[in-house]
Short mmCIF file of C-alpha atoms in Angstrom, two decimals:
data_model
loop_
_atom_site.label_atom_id
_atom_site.label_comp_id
_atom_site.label_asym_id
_atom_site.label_seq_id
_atom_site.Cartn_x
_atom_site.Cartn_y
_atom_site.Cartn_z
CA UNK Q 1 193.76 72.82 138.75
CA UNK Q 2 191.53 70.63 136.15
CA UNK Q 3 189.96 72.71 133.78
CA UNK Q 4 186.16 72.03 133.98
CA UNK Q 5 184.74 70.82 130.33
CA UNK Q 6 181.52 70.13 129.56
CA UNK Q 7 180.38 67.11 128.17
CA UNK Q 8 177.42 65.02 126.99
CA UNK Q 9 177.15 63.09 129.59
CA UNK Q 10 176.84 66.25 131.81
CA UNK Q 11 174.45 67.83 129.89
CA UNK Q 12 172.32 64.18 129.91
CA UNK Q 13 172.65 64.35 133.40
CA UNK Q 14 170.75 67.69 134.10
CA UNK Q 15 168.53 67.10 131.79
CA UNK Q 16 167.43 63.54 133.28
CA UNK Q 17 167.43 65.62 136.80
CA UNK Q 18 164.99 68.28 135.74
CA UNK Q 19 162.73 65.40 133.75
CA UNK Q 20 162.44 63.57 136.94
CA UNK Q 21 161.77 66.24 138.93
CA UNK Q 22 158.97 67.67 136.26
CA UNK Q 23 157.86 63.84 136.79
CA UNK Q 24 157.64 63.72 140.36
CA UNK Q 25 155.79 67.07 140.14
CA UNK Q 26 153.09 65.64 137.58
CA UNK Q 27 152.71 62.49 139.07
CA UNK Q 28 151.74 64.19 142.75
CA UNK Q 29 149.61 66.63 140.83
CA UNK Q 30 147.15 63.60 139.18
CA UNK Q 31 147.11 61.80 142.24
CA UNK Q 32 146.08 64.14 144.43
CA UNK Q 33 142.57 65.71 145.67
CA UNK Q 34 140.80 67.84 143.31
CA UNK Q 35 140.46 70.38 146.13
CA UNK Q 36 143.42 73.17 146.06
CA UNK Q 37 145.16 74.50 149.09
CA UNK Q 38 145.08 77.98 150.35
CA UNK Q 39 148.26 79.83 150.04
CA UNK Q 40 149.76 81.10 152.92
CA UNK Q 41 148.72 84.88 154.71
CA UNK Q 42 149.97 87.39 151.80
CA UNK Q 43 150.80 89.65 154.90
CA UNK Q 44 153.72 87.44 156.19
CA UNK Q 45 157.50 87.73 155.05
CA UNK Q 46 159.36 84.57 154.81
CA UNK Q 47 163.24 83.62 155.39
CA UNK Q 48 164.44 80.23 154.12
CA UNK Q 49 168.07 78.49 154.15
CA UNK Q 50 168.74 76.28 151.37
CA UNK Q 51 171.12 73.84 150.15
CA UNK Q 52 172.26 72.83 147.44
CA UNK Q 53 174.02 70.23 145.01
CA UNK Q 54 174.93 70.02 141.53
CA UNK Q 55 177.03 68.33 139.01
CA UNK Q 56 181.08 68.23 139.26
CA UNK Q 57 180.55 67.68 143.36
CA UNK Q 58 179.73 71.73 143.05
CA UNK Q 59 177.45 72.46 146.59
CA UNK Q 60 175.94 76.21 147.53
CA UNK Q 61 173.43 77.47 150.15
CA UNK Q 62 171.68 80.15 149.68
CA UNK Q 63 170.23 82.50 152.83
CA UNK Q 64 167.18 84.43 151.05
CA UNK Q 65 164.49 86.63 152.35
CA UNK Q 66 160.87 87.60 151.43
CA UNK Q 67 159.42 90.68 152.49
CA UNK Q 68 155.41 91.05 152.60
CA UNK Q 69 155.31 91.99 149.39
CA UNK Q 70 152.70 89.72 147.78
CA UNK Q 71 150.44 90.66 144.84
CA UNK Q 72 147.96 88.15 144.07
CA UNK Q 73 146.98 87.88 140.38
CA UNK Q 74 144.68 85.93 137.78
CA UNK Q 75 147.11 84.73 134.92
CA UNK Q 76 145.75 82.93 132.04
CA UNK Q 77 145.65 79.39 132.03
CA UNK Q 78 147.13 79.01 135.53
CA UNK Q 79 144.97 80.72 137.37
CA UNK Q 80 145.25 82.14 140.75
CA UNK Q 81 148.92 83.01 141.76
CA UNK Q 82 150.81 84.78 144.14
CA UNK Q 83 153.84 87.03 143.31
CA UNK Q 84 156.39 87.91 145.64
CA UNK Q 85 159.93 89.11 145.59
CA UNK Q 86 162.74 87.37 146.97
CA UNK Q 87 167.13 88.41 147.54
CA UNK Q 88 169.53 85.85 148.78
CA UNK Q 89 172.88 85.35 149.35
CA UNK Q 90 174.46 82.84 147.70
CA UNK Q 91 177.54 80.66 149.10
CA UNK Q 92 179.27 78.15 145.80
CA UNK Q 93 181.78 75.22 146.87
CA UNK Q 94 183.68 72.98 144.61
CA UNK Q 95 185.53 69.84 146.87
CA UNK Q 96 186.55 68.15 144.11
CA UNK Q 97 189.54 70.23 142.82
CA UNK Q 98 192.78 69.96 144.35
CA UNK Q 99 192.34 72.80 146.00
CA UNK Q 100 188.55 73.84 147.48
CA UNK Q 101 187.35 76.83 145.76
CA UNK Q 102 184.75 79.05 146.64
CA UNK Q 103 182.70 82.37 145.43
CA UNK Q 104 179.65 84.14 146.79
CA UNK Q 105 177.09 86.02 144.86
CA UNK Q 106 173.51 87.78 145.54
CA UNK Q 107 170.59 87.55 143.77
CA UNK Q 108 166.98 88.78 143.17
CA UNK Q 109 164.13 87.21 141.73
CA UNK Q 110 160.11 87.44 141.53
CA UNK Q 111 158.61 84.11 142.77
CA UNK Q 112 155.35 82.93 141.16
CA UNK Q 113 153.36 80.68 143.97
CA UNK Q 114 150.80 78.62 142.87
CA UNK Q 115 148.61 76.15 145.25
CA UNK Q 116 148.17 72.61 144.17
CA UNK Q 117 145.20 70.18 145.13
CA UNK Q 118 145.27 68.64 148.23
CA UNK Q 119 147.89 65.70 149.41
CA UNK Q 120 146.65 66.32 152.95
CA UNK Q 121 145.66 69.19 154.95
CA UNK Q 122 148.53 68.41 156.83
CA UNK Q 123 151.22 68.86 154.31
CA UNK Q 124 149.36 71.46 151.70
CA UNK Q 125 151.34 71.61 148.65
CA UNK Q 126 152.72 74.86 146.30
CA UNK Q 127 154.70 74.71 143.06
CA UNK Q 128 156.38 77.75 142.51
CA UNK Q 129 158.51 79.36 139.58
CA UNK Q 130 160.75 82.40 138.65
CA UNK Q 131 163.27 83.76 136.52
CA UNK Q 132 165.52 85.79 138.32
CA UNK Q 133 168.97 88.07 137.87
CA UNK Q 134 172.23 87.31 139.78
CA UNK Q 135 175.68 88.78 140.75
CA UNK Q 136 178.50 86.50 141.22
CA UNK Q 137 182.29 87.50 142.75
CA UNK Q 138 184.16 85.18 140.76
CA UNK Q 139 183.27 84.35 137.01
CA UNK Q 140 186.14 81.30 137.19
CA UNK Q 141 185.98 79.30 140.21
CA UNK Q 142 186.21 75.51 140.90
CA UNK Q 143 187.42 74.82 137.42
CA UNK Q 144 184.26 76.69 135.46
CA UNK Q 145 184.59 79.81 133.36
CA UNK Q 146 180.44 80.42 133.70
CA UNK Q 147 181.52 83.46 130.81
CA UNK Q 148 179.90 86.58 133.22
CA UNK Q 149 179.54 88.37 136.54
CA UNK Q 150 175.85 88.47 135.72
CA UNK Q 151 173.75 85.36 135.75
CA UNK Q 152 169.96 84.51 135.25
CA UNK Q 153 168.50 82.29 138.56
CA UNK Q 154 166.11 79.84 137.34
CA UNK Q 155 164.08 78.06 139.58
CA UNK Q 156 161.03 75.33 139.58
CA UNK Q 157 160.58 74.13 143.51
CA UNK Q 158 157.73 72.17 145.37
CA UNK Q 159 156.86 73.15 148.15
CA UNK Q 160 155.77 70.97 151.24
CA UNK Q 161 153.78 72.82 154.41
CA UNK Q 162 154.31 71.18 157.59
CA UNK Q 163 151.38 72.70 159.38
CA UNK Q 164 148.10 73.68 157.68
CA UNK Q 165 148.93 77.54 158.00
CA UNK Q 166 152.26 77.51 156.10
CA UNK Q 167 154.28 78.92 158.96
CA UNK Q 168 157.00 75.99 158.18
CA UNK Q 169 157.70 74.64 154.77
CA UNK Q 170 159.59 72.63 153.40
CA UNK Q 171 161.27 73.16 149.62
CA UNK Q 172 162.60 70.58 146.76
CA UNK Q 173 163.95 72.81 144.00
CA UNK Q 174 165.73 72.43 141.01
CA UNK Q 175 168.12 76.17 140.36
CA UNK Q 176 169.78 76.69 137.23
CA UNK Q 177 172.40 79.55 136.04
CA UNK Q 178 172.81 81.06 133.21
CA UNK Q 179 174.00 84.35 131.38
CA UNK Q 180 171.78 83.69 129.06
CA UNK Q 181 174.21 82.99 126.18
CA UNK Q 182 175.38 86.85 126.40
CA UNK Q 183 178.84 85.43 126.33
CA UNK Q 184 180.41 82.24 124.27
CA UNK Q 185 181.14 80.82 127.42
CA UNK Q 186 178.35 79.98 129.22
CA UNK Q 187 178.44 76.06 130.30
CA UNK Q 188 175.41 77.22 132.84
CA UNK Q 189 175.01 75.20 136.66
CA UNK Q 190 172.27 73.30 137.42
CA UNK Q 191 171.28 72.75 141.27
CA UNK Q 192 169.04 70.61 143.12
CA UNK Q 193 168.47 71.50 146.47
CA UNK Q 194 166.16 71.41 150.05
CA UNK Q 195 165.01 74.39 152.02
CA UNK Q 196 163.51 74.79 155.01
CA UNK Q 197 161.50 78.24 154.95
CA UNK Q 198 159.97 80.32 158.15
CA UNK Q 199 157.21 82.34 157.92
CA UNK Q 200 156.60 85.23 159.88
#
């Protein structure tokens, strides 16, 4: 099995996918409509199915839940936002190895939602944001030592409604792990991903 090593060029490489995905995020923000959307009905729970893709042909999907429990808060200098809590299960892959490689892990995280001004009341828009905590079987799979059975689950997403209530979204997130350099090892995974989340 090849021993996974990080380099610069991988480390370029996430970073270049998180600053275009911060840019894609800012440049939708300044074009849009000064008008903000309406988050969805706080009394809803939501259940999503994700994939994912990252560097060294690593691939997840994650099957997470929301129940209704939404607190809507004022924070300084953002302004009106929703928190809710969400757990997942989360399914890793590695193809490239000689030999495929998988793990599973769980996770739970609080999810700051935050409306964004209008694209089109159509497609209303959300960024959302968390920092969450993560358990995963295997600390050496698919050629990486990530250094701990205990990870931190980043997470910056857009989030696209496909009907003007919010039933149906859809999600473009970038996910990154990380123990949070609680052990020498820790060469972290960074994700991008799409979801498709049901409201209900």
């Amino acid at each position: 099995m090849t021993s996974y090593k990080p380099t610069r060029y991988n480390a370029l490489l996430r970073t270049n996918a998180l600053s275009s995905f911060l840019l894609l995020i800012a440049i939708l923000t300044v074009s849009m409509k000064t008008t903000a959307t309406q988050l969805p009905d706080r009394n809803k729970q939501a259940f999503s199915v994700e994939y994912m893709t990252g560097a060294s042909d690593m691939h997840g999907m994650r099957l997470a839940y929301r129940p209704d429990f939404n607190y809507d808060l004022n924070i300084p200098l953002i302004g009106n936002t929703r928190l809710s809590w969400e757990t997942s299960l989360n399914l890793f892959d590695l193809h490239g190895s000689a030999k495929n490689e998988a793990t599973y892990g769980v996770s739970l995280s609080p999810v700051f939602s935050k409306a964004l001004p209008n694209l089109s009341k159509h497609y209303p828009l959300t960024l959302e944001f968390g920092i969450g905590v993560a358990y995963v079987h295997n600390e050496k799979f698919g050629g990486v030592d990530i250094g701990s059975y205990y990870q931190f689950e980043d997470r910056l997403g857009l989030l696209i409604g496909l009907d003007k209530n919010q039933n149906s979204e859809i999600a473009i997130r970038y996910i990154h792990y990380s123990n949070g350099g609680f052990n020498t090892k820790n060469p972290g995974l960074d994700f991008l991903s799409v979801a498709y989340i049901y409201r209900f």
